[in-house]
Amino acid sequence: MTAVARDEDGALSVVVESEPAVMGCPSCGVVAHGHGRLEVRLVDAPSAGRPVTVVWRKRRWVCPEPACPRVSFIEQDERVARPRALLTVRACRWAIEQIRREHASIHGLARQLGTTWDTVWASIRPLLEDAAADESRFDGVSTLGVDEHVWHHVSPVRRGPKELTGMVDLTRAPDPKNPDKLVVKARLLDLVVGRSGPAYAAWLCDRGEAFRARVEVATLDPFRGYKNAIDDQLADAVAVLDAFHVVKLAGHALDEVRRRVQQQIHGHRGRRNDPLYRIRNILHAGAEHLSERQQARLAAAIAADEWHDEVWVAYQCAQQVRSAYHQASHAAGRAVAEKILASFASCPIPEIARLGRTLAQWREAFLAYFTTGGANNGGTEAINGLIELHRRVARGFRNLENYRLRMLLIAGGLNL
């Protein structure tokens, strides 16, 4: 460093140059002659909240060998900056960490660096692309989750398909604080266009046989397209139906019974003073969480009309589905799940019977939760929440590839 200056806005300018050294021509190896300097301005990481510009006085060299095609060349040092870069290596690393750890926007980073959005993104995008192309980031995946994702809400004519399929690594690893305990550290592996079985199957096929052979458990929501892809590409993996969505199906069946009974009695949808409408939220809560007052409200609403008995039976069925995942052991939970499969389909309430038939179609995946140590798609939903956060931070995206790279970065999918 040879000089430091500060302008009227408080931005710092640091002048640097390398120490004198013998330099050989990159083409022929002959010792080159110095031929002056060239000043290159680079954006560096901010210091004390001020933008910093590095003025690198690069040495210009001339090759004395007449037969050498390289007449002259400029000093380069990739520890400082890549050739033709606008940001220093340090600034690129700082920007990447701000996006990944602090949920920063590119506009916010550009403001702190004293440059533009295009300059920041053009500098870090090649680093993200190289990391995304590294196949080693798929190593060690034994539990794989999948879920659909909507990346924009604009007309598909203007911005392309709305729906994507996201693949998430849900492999359990020892907890750093308690090595005897296994925890899931979910990380996004990829986002591909389309919400369909073929989109998922094509991605699995692209990963290669070695990757597919390592996957032992594949979690999913109750979507037949993803299940078909798992059956085709992950024949040796155990498919597990997500517990949250099973309970959600039971809650939806309960809501359908409540609405139907409401229409049969009153001829209209629920209103503020209707007994069933007033307990709609209580019906979705776990019975063990209800206060005495809530239990009294539930009992009074059910007793208000004999037609409400159907709602009470549906409520008990939904609570039974929920209880399968809250037993003291997975063996006890599996016993409850098998009772559900054996009884629901013959229930006289049509909505519960349909729920029973649905669970029967997913029997193996439904029961697999209790034989895989409680494998579920919760980590995938957590990744979706993180993606939604960054989409709001960025005020939306217009470029799918930029979106994919940003989400891989913030969701732990890149080895950086």
mmCIF file of C-alpha atoms in Angstrom, residues 43-365:
data_model
loop_
_atom_site.group_PDB
_atom_site.id
_atom_site.type_symbol
_atom_site.label_atom_id
_atom_site.label_comp_id
_atom_site.label_asym_id
_atom_site.label_seq_id
_atom_site.Cartn_x
_atom_site.Cartn_y
_atom_site.Cartn_z
ATOM 1 C CA VAL A 43 -14.190 -2.337 -5.634
ATOM 2 C CA ASP A 44 -13.114 -3.786 -2.296
ATOM 3 C CA ALA A 45 -15.076 -4.885 0.783
ATOM 4 C CA PRO A 46 -16.333 -1.895 2.813
ATOM 5 C CA SER A 47 -14.410 -0.707 5.848
ATOM 6 C CA ALA A 48 -16.162 0.798 8.885
ATOM 7 C CA GLY A 49 -19.310 1.263 6.800
ATOM 8 C CA ARG A 50 -17.476 3.156 4.028
ATOM 9 C CA PRO A 51 -17.063 2.007 0.407
ATOM 10 C CA VAL A 52 -13.466 1.161 -0.456
ATOM 11 C CA THR A 53 -11.771 1.393 -3.857
ATOM 12 C CA VAL A 54 -8.427 -0.302 -4.450
ATOM 13 C CA VAL A 55 -6.257 1.422 -7.052
ATOM 14 C CA TRP A 56 -3.905 -1.310 -8.192
ATOM 15 C CA ARG A 57 -0.869 0.049 -10.011
ATOM 16 C CA LYS A 58 -0.201 -2.980 -12.163
ATOM 17 C CA ARG A 59 3.176 -3.457 -13.773
ATOM 18 C CA ARG A 60 3.356 -3.683 -17.554
ATOM 19 C CA TRP A 61 5.952 -6.053 -18.946
ATOM 20 C CA VAL A 62 7.531 -6.397 -22.397
ATOM 21 C CA CYS A 63 8.956 -9.684 -23.683
ATOM 22 C CA PRO A 64 12.384 -9.145 -25.321
ATOM 23 C CA GLU A 65 12.198 -12.370 -27.336
ATOM 24 C CA PRO A 66 11.533 -11.406 -31.008
ATOM 25 C CA ALA A 67 9.972 -14.782 -31.861
ATOM 26 C CA CYS A 68 7.537 -14.689 -28.931
ATOM 27 C CA PRO A 69 3.960 -13.924 -30.008
ATOM 28 C CA ARG A 70 3.289 -12.178 -26.699
ATOM 29 C CA VAL A 71 4.702 -8.686 -27.111
ATOM 30 C CA SER A 72 3.630 -7.363 -23.699
ATOM 31 C CA PHE A 73 1.518 -8.408 -20.733
ATOM 32 C CA ILE A 74 0.048 -6.972 -17.562
ATOM 33 C CA GLU A 75 0.705 -8.146 -14.011
ATOM 34 C CA GLN A 76 -1.988 -10.469 -12.610
ATOM 35 C CA ASP A 77 -2.556 -11.860 -9.102
ATOM 36 C CA GLU A 78 -5.697 -13.949 -8.558
ATOM 37 C CA ARG A 79 -5.259 -13.610 -4.813
ATOM 38 C CA VAL A 80 -6.263 -9.975 -5.293
ATOM 39 C CA ALA A 81 -8.693 -10.166 -8.224
ATOM 40 C CA ARG A 82 -9.452 -12.323 -11.232
ATOM 41 C CA PRO A 83 -8.385 -11.011 -14.665
ATOM 42 C CA ARG A 84 -10.703 -8.249 -15.886
ATOM 43 C CA ALA A 85 -12.617 -8.372 -12.593
ATOM 44 C CA LEU A 86 -14.393 -5.318 -11.167
ATOM 45 C CA LEU A 87 -14.468 -6.570 -7.558
ATOM 46 C CA THR A 88 -11.589 -7.903 -5.500
ATOM 47 C CA VAL A 89 -11.639 -11.514 -4.331
ATOM 48 C CA ARG A 90 -12.225 -10.232 -0.808
ATOM 49 C CA ALA A 91 -15.234 -8.169 -1.923
ATOM 50 C CA CYS A 92 -16.736 -11.163 -3.721
ATOM 51 C CA ARG A 93 -16.357 -13.350 -0.645
ATOM 52 C CA TRP A 94 -17.843 -10.624 1.542
ATOM 53 C CA ALA A 95 -20.839 -10.197 -0.775
ATOM 54 C CA ILE A 96 -21.498 -13.952 -0.911
ATOM 55 C CA GLU A 97 -21.404 -14.245 2.879
ATOM 56 C CA GLN A 98 -23.733 -11.241 3.274
ATOM 57 C CA ILE A 99 -26.281 -12.893 0.983
ATOM 58 C CA ARG A 100 -25.980 -16.303 2.633
ATOM 59 C CA ARG A 101 -25.732 -15.311 6.310
ATOM 60 C CA GLU A 102 -27.401 -11.896 6.567
ATOM 61 C CA HIS A 103 -30.179 -12.254 3.936
ATOM 62 C CA ALA A 104 -28.864 -9.184 2.110
ATOM 63 C CA SER A 105 -30.210 -7.999 -1.238
ATOM 64 C CA ILE A 106 -27.952 -7.295 -4.209
ATOM 65 C CA HIS A 107 -29.145 -3.678 -4.231
ATOM 66 C CA GLY A 108 -28.160 -3.358 -0.567
ATOM 67 C CA LEU A 109 -24.727 -4.797 -1.224
ATOM 68 C CA ALA A 110 -24.206 -2.506 -4.218
ATOM 69 C CA ARG A 111 -25.032 0.482 -2.035
ATOM 70 C CA GLN A 112 -22.530 -0.575 0.631
ATOM 71 C CA LEU A 113 -19.847 -1.257 -1.968
ATOM 72 C CA GLY A 114 -20.452 2.023 -3.785
ATOM 73 C CA THR A 115 -21.186 0.347 -7.125
ATOM 74 C CA THR A 116 -24.141 -1.007 -9.131
ATOM 75 C CA TRP A 117 -26.356 -4.114 -9.021
ATOM 76 C CA ASP A 118 -24.980 -5.346 -12.356
ATOM 77 C CA THR A 119 -21.382 -5.014 -11.167
ATOM 78 C CA VAL A 120 -21.975 -6.986 -7.983
ATOM 79 C CA TRP A 121 -23.960 -9.788 -9.613
ATOM 80 C CA ALA A 122 -21.647 -10.058 -12.641
ATOM 81 C CA SER A 123 -18.738 -10.520 -10.221
ATOM 82 C CA ILE A 124 -20.219 -13.204 -7.964
ATOM 83 C CA ARG A 125 -22.348 -15.083 -10.494
ATOM 84 C CA PRO A 126 -19.379 -16.989 -12.065
ATOM 85 C CA LEU A 127 -18.381 -18.186 -8.595
ATOM 86 C CA LEU A 128 -21.909 -19.456 -7.935
ATOM 87 C CA GLU A 129 -22.098 -21.126 -11.356
ATOM 88 C CA ASP A 130 -18.819 -22.962 -10.772
ATOM 89 C CA ALA A 131 -20.034 -24.160 -7.378
ATOM 90 C CA ALA A 132 -23.396 -25.262 -8.824
ATOM 91 C CA ALA A 133 -21.613 -27.275 -11.518
ATOM 92 C CA ASP A 134 -19.572 -29.173 -8.902
ATOM 93 C CA GLU A 135 -21.087 -32.666 -8.731
ATOM 94 C CA SER A 136 -19.368 -33.378 -5.418
ATOM 95 C CA ARG A 137 -22.054 -31.364 -3.637
ATOM 96 C CA PHE A 138 -24.420 -34.319 -4.192
ATOM 97 C CA ASP A 139 -22.168 -36.716 -2.269
ATOM 98 C CA GLY A 140 -23.430 -38.287 0.932
ATOM 99 C CA VAL A 141 -27.169 -37.877 0.255
ATOM 100 C CA SER A 142 -29.027 -40.825 1.778
ATOM 101 C CA THR A 143 -32.391 -39.174 2.508
ATOM 102 C CA LEU A 144 -33.935 -37.111 -0.284
ATOM 103 C CA GLY A 145 -36.938 -34.807 -0.035
ATOM 104 C CA VAL A 146 -38.973 -33.289 -2.856
ATOM 105 C CA ASP A 147 -41.633 -30.592 -3.013
ATOM 106 C CA GLU A 148 -43.204 -28.233 -5.498
ATOM 107 C CA HIS A 149 -42.459 -24.524 -5.440
ATOM 108 C CA VAL A 150 -43.969 -21.475 -7.164
ATOM 109 C CA TRP A 151 -41.219 -19.010 -8.022
ATOM 110 C CA HIS A 152 -43.312 -16.176 -9.473
ATOM 111 C CA HIS A 153 -46.933 -15.064 -9.743
ATOM 112 C CA VAL A 154 -46.770 -13.360 -13.130
ATOM 113 C CA SER A 155 -48.265 -14.563 -16.394
ATOM 114 C CA PRO A 156 -46.330 -17.609 -17.696
ATOM 115 C CA VAL A 157 -46.341 -15.948 -21.136
ATOM 116 C CA ARG A 158 -44.179 -13.141 -19.755
ATOM 117 C CA ARG A 159 -41.915 -15.059 -17.388
ATOM 118 C CA GLY A 160 -42.177 -18.729 -18.200
ATOM 119 C CA PRO A 161 -43.503 -21.637 -16.106
ATOM 120 C CA LYS A 162 -44.469 -20.752 -12.549
ATOM 121 C CA GLU A 163 -43.952 -24.116 -10.877
ATOM 122 C CA LEU A 164 -40.632 -25.677 -9.982
ATOM 123 C CA THR A 165 -39.624 -28.908 -8.297
ATOM 124 C CA GLY A 166 -37.133 -28.603 -5.456
ATOM 125 C CA MET A 167 -34.886 -31.425 -4.229
ATOM 126 C CA VAL A 168 -33.584 -31.243 -0.663
ATOM 127 C CA ASP A 169 -30.963 -33.262 1.211
ATOM 128 C CA LEU A 170 -32.555 -34.519 4.465
ATOM 129 C CA THR A 171 -29.728 -36.807 5.545
ATOM 130 C CA ARG A 172 -29.294 -37.053 9.303
ATOM 131 C CA ALA A 173 -25.897 -36.193 10.792
ATOM 132 C CA PRO A 174 -24.507 -36.081 14.376
ATOM 133 C CA ASP A 175 -25.406 -32.941 16.296
ATOM 134 C CA PRO A 176 -22.182 -30.936 16.984
ATOM 135 C CA LYS A 177 -23.459 -30.178 20.490
ATOM 136 C CA ASN A 178 -24.530 -33.761 21.174
ATOM 137 C CA PRO A 179 -22.704 -36.308 18.991
ATOM 138 C CA ASP A 180 -24.981 -39.112 20.180
ATOM 139 C CA LYS A 181 -27.994 -37.374 18.624
ATOM 140 C CA LEU A 182 -28.758 -37.324 14.900
ATOM 141 C CA VAL A 183 -30.284 -34.186 13.406
ATOM 142 C CA VAL A 184 -31.370 -33.109 9.929
ATOM 143 C CA LYS A 185 -29.532 -30.151 8.421
ATOM 144 C CA ALA A 186 -31.619 -29.628 5.313
ATOM 145 C CA ARG A 187 -29.933 -28.157 2.250
ATOM 146 C CA LEU A 188 -31.326 -27.410 -1.178
ATOM 147 C CA LEU A 189 -29.807 -29.546 -3.917
ATOM 148 C CA ASP A 190 -31.518 -28.116 -6.982
ATOM 149 C CA LEU A 191 -34.549 -26.431 -8.537
ATOM 150 C CA VAL A 192 -35.864 -27.644 -11.887
ATOM 151 C CA VAL A 193 -38.682 -26.381 -14.078
ATOM 152 C CA GLY A 194 -42.032 -28.118 -13.752
ATOM 153 C CA ARG A 195 -44.134 -29.768 -11.063
ATOM 154 C CA SER A 196 -44.338 -33.277 -12.434
ATOM 155 C CA GLY A 197 -43.014 -36.782 -12.146
ATOM 156 C CA PRO A 198 -40.991 -36.520 -15.375
ATOM 157 C CA ALA A 199 -39.225 -33.376 -14.114
ATOM 158 C CA TYR A 200 -38.191 -35.163 -10.913
ATOM 159 C CA ALA A 201 -37.296 -38.383 -12.737
ATOM 160 C CA ALA A 202 -35.122 -36.522 -15.268
ATOM 161 C CA TRP A 203 -33.192 -34.837 -12.460
ATOM 162 C CA LEU A 204 -32.637 -38.167 -10.716
ATOM 163 C CA CYS A 205 -31.492 -39.720 -13.978
ATOM 164 C CA ASP A 206 -28.991 -36.901 -14.527
ATOM 165 C CA ARG A 207 -27.418 -37.531 -11.108
ATOM 166 C CA GLY A 208 -26.167 -40.943 -12.167
ATOM 167 C CA GLU A 209 -26.394 -44.474 -10.831
ATOM 168 C CA ALA A 210 -24.001 -43.882 -7.926
ATOM 169 C CA PHE A 211 -26.149 -41.088 -6.514
ATOM 170 C CA ARG A 212 -29.376 -43.056 -6.883
ATOM 171 C CA ALA A 213 -27.844 -46.098 -5.200
ATOM 172 C CA ARG A 214 -26.937 -44.064 -2.115
ATOM 173 C CA VAL A 215 -30.487 -42.769 -1.552
ATOM 174 C CA GLU A 216 -32.154 -44.980 1.052
ATOM 175 C CA VAL A 217 -35.212 -42.875 1.967
ATOM 176 C CA ALA A 218 -37.265 -40.549 -0.266
ATOM 177 C CA THR A 219 -39.864 -38.337 1.422
ATOM 178 C CA LEU A 220 -42.694 -36.691 -0.470
ATOM 179 C CA ASP A 221 -46.109 -35.075 -0.268
ATOM 180 C CA PRO A 222 -49.114 -37.103 -1.473
ATOM 181 C CA PHE A 223 -48.519 -36.361 -5.168
ATOM 182 C CA ARG A 224 -48.606 -39.375 -7.460
ATOM 183 C CA GLY A 225 -46.222 -37.869 -10.031
ATOM 184 C CA TYR A 226 -43.330 -37.708 -7.548
ATOM 185 C CA LYS A 227 -44.155 -41.203 -6.284
ATOM 186 C CA ASN A 228 -43.948 -42.575 -9.831
ATOM 187 C CA ALA A 229 -40.539 -40.928 -10.279
ATOM 188 C CA ILE A 230 -39.304 -42.493 -7.039
ATOM 189 C CA ASP A 231 -40.579 -45.920 -8.102
ATOM 190 C CA ASP A 232 -38.881 -45.591 -11.499
ATOM 191 C CA GLN A 233 -35.526 -44.091 -10.481
ATOM 192 C CA LEU A 234 -35.133 -45.008 -6.789
ATOM 193 C CA ALA A 235 -36.396 -48.586 -6.789
ATOM 194 C CA ASP A 236 -34.317 -49.510 -3.713
ATOM 195 C CA ALA A 237 -35.335 -46.441 -1.669
ATOM 196 C CA VAL A 238 -38.190 -46.368 0.842
ATOM 197 C CA ALA A 239 -40.836 -43.770 -0.046
ATOM 198 C CA VAL A 240 -42.233 -41.967 3.023
ATOM 199 C CA LEU A 241 -45.432 -39.925 3.022
ATOM 200 C CA ASP A 242 -44.979 -36.666 4.906
ATOM 201 C CA ALA A 243 -46.669 -36.673 8.328
ATOM 202 C CA PHE A 244 -47.821 -33.055 8.103
ATOM 203 C CA HIS A 245 -49.693 -33.681 4.876
ATOM 204 C CA VAL A 246 -51.347 -36.828 6.230
ATOM 205 C CA VAL A 247 -52.707 -34.842 9.179
ATOM 206 C CA LYS A 248 -53.674 -32.083 6.752
ATOM 207 C CA LEU A 249 -55.710 -34.581 4.695
ATOM 208 C CA ALA A 250 -57.554 -35.628 7.853
ATOM 209 C CA GLY A 251 -58.221 -31.995 8.754
ATOM 210 C CA HIS A 252 -59.522 -31.310 5.260
ATOM 211 C CA ALA A 253 -61.919 -34.275 5.505
ATOM 212 C CA LEU A 254 -63.156 -32.920 8.853
ATOM 213 C CA ASP A 255 -63.758 -29.494 7.292
ATOM 214 C CA GLU A 256 -65.731 -31.064 4.453
ATOM 215 C CA VAL A 257 -67.979 -32.904 6.937
ATOM 216 C CA ARG A 258 -68.525 -29.716 8.931
ATOM 217 C CA ARG A 259 -69.438 -27.701 5.838
ATOM 218 C CA ARG A 260 -71.778 -30.395 4.520
ATOM 219 C CA VAL A 261 -73.637 -30.696 7.816
ATOM 220 C CA GLN A 262 -73.810 -26.901 8.017
ATOM 221 C CA GLN A 263 -75.470 -26.772 4.583
ATOM 222 C CA GLN A 264 -77.872 -29.602 5.410
ATOM 223 C CA ILE A 265 -79.074 -27.905 8.592
ATOM 224 C CA HIS A 266 -79.110 -24.223 7.652
ATOM 225 C CA GLY A 267 -78.989 -24.176 3.868
ATOM 226 C CA HIS A 268 -76.061 -21.776 3.820
ATOM 227 C CA ARG A 269 -72.371 -21.681 4.635
ATOM 228 C CA GLY A 270 -71.209 -21.011 8.181
ATOM 229 C CA ARG A 271 -72.012 -17.651 9.769
ATOM 230 C CA ARG A 272 -70.719 -16.001 12.899
ATOM 231 C CA ASN A 273 -73.369 -17.327 15.277
ATOM 232 C CA ASP A 274 -73.639 -20.845 13.846
ATOM 233 C CA PRO A 275 -72.418 -23.422 16.409
ATOM 234 C CA LEU A 276 -70.271 -25.369 13.947
ATOM 235 C CA TYR A 277 -68.697 -22.260 12.486
ATOM 236 C CA ARG A 278 -67.750 -20.996 15.940
ATOM 237 C CA ILE A 279 -65.716 -24.128 16.714
ATOM 238 C CA ARG A 280 -63.989 -24.455 13.339
ATOM 239 C CA ASN A 281 -60.557 -23.610 14.825
ATOM 240 C CA ILE A 282 -61.047 -25.744 17.931
ATOM 241 C CA LEU A 283 -61.695 -28.755 15.696
ATOM 242 C CA HIS A 284 -58.188 -28.474 14.245
ATOM 243 C CA ALA A 285 -56.384 -28.239 17.580
ATOM 244 C CA GLY A 286 -54.988 -31.266 19.354
ATOM 245 C CA ALA A 287 -57.370 -32.527 22.001
ATOM 246 C CA GLU A 288 -54.606 -32.474 24.619
ATOM 247 C CA HIS A 289 -54.050 -28.765 24.010
ATOM 248 C CA LEU A 290 -57.650 -27.648 24.569
ATOM 249 C CA SER A 291 -58.401 -25.622 27.672
ATOM 250 C CA GLU A 292 -61.426 -26.429 29.842
ATOM 251 C CA ARG A 293 -63.289 -23.520 28.273
ATOM 252 C CA GLN A 294 -62.547 -24.782 24.758
ATOM 253 C CA GLN A 295 -63.621 -28.302 25.692
ATOM 254 C CA ALA A 296 -66.904 -26.904 27.028
ATOM 255 C CA ARG A 297 -67.473 -24.906 23.816
ATOM 256 C CA LEU A 298 -66.794 -28.013 21.720
ATOM 257 C CA ALA A 299 -69.170 -30.166 23.762
ATOM 258 C CA ALA A 300 -71.917 -27.510 23.670
ATOM 259 C CA ALA A 301 -71.642 -27.107 19.901
ATOM 260 C CA ILE A 302 -71.832 -30.857 19.275
ATOM 261 C CA ALA A 303 -74.803 -31.209 21.629
ATOM 262 C CA ALA A 304 -76.679 -28.334 19.939
ATOM 263 C CA ASP A 305 -78.075 -30.620 17.204
ATOM 264 C CA GLU A 306 -78.166 -34.374 16.653
ATOM 265 C CA TRP A 307 -76.886 -33.771 13.096
ATOM 266 C CA HIS A 308 -73.621 -32.627 14.662
ATOM 267 C CA ASP A 309 -72.807 -36.212 15.625
ATOM 268 C CA GLU A 310 -71.229 -36.710 12.201
ATOM 269 C CA VAL A 311 -68.883 -33.822 12.886
ATOM 270 C CA TRP A 312 -67.994 -35.355 16.242
ATOM 271 C CA VAL A 313 -67.159 -38.707 14.644
ATOM 272 C CA ALA A 314 -65.065 -36.970 11.961
ATOM 273 C CA TYR A 315 -63.288 -35.021 14.710
ATOM 274 C CA GLN A 316 -62.438 -38.241 16.530
ATOM 275 C CA CYS A 317 -61.108 -39.731 13.291
ATOM 276 C CA ALA A 318 -58.913 -36.704 12.633
ATOM 277 C CA GLN A 319 -57.593 -36.876 16.195
ATOM 278 C CA GLN A 320 -56.810 -40.552 15.699
ATOM 279 C CA VAL A 321 -54.742 -39.763 12.585
ATOM 280 C CA ARG A 322 -52.903 -37.081 14.504
ATOM 281 C CA SER A 323 -52.296 -39.401 17.463
ATOM 282 C CA ALA A 324 -50.449 -41.901 15.254
ATOM 283 C CA TYR A 325 -47.551 -39.436 15.116
ATOM 284 C CA HIS A 326 -47.637 -38.628 18.845
ATOM 285 C CA GLN A 327 -47.242 -42.067 20.376
ATOM 286 C CA ALA A 328 -44.462 -42.936 22.795
ATOM 287 C CA SER A 329 -42.798 -45.178 20.209
ATOM 288 C CA HIS A 330 -42.885 -45.705 16.460
ATOM 289 C CA ALA A 331 -44.168 -49.234 17.026
ATOM 290 C CA ALA A 332 -47.172 -47.870 18.914
ATOM 291 C CA GLY A 333 -47.730 -45.275 16.199
ATOM 292 C CA ARG A 334 -47.661 -47.948 13.510
ATOM 293 C CA ALA A 335 -50.305 -49.921 15.427
ATOM 294 C CA VAL A 336 -52.590 -46.858 15.421
ATOM 295 C CA ALA A 337 -51.910 -46.308 11.697
ATOM 296 C CA GLU A 338 -52.845 -49.891 10.876
ATOM 297 C CA LYS A 339 -56.133 -49.505 12.772
ATOM 298 C CA ILE A 340 -56.830 -46.390 10.700
ATOM 299 C CA LEU A 341 -56.182 -48.272 7.466
ATOM 300 C CA ALA A 342 -58.422 -51.124 8.579
ATOM 301 C CA SER A 343 -61.404 -49.010 9.684
ATOM 302 C CA PHE A 344 -61.651 -45.671 7.883
ATOM 303 C CA ALA A 345 -62.548 -47.012 4.438
ATOM 304 C CA SER A 346 -65.728 -48.633 5.818
ATOM 305 C CA CYS A 347 -66.868 -45.552 7.739
ATOM 306 C CA PRO A 348 -70.454 -44.511 6.875
ATOM 307 C CA ILE A 349 -69.377 -40.868 6.681
ATOM 308 C CA PRO A 350 -68.385 -40.454 2.989
ATOM 309 C CA GLU A 351 -65.584 -37.948 3.586
ATOM 310 C CA ILE A 352 -63.885 -40.201 6.143
ATOM 311 C CA ALA A 353 -64.356 -43.231 3.886
ATOM 312 C CA ARG A 354 -62.644 -41.322 1.062
ATOM 313 C CA LEU A 355 -59.785 -40.414 3.428
ATOM 314 C CA GLY A 356 -59.469 -44.103 4.296
ATOM 315 C CA ARG A 357 -59.287 -45.081 0.632
ATOM 316 C CA THR A 358 -56.659 -42.419 -0.008
ATOM 317 C CA LEU A 359 -54.486 -43.632 2.853
ATOM 318 C CA ALA A 360 -54.967 -47.220 1.672
ATOM 319 C CA GLN A 361 -53.582 -46.255 -1.737
ATOM 320 C CA TRP A 362 -50.538 -44.788 0.046
ATOM 321 C CA ARG A 363 -50.353 -47.623 2.579
ATOM 322 C CA GLU A 364 -46.659 -48.461 2.240
ATOM 323 C CA ALA A 365 -45.541 -44.834 2.179
#
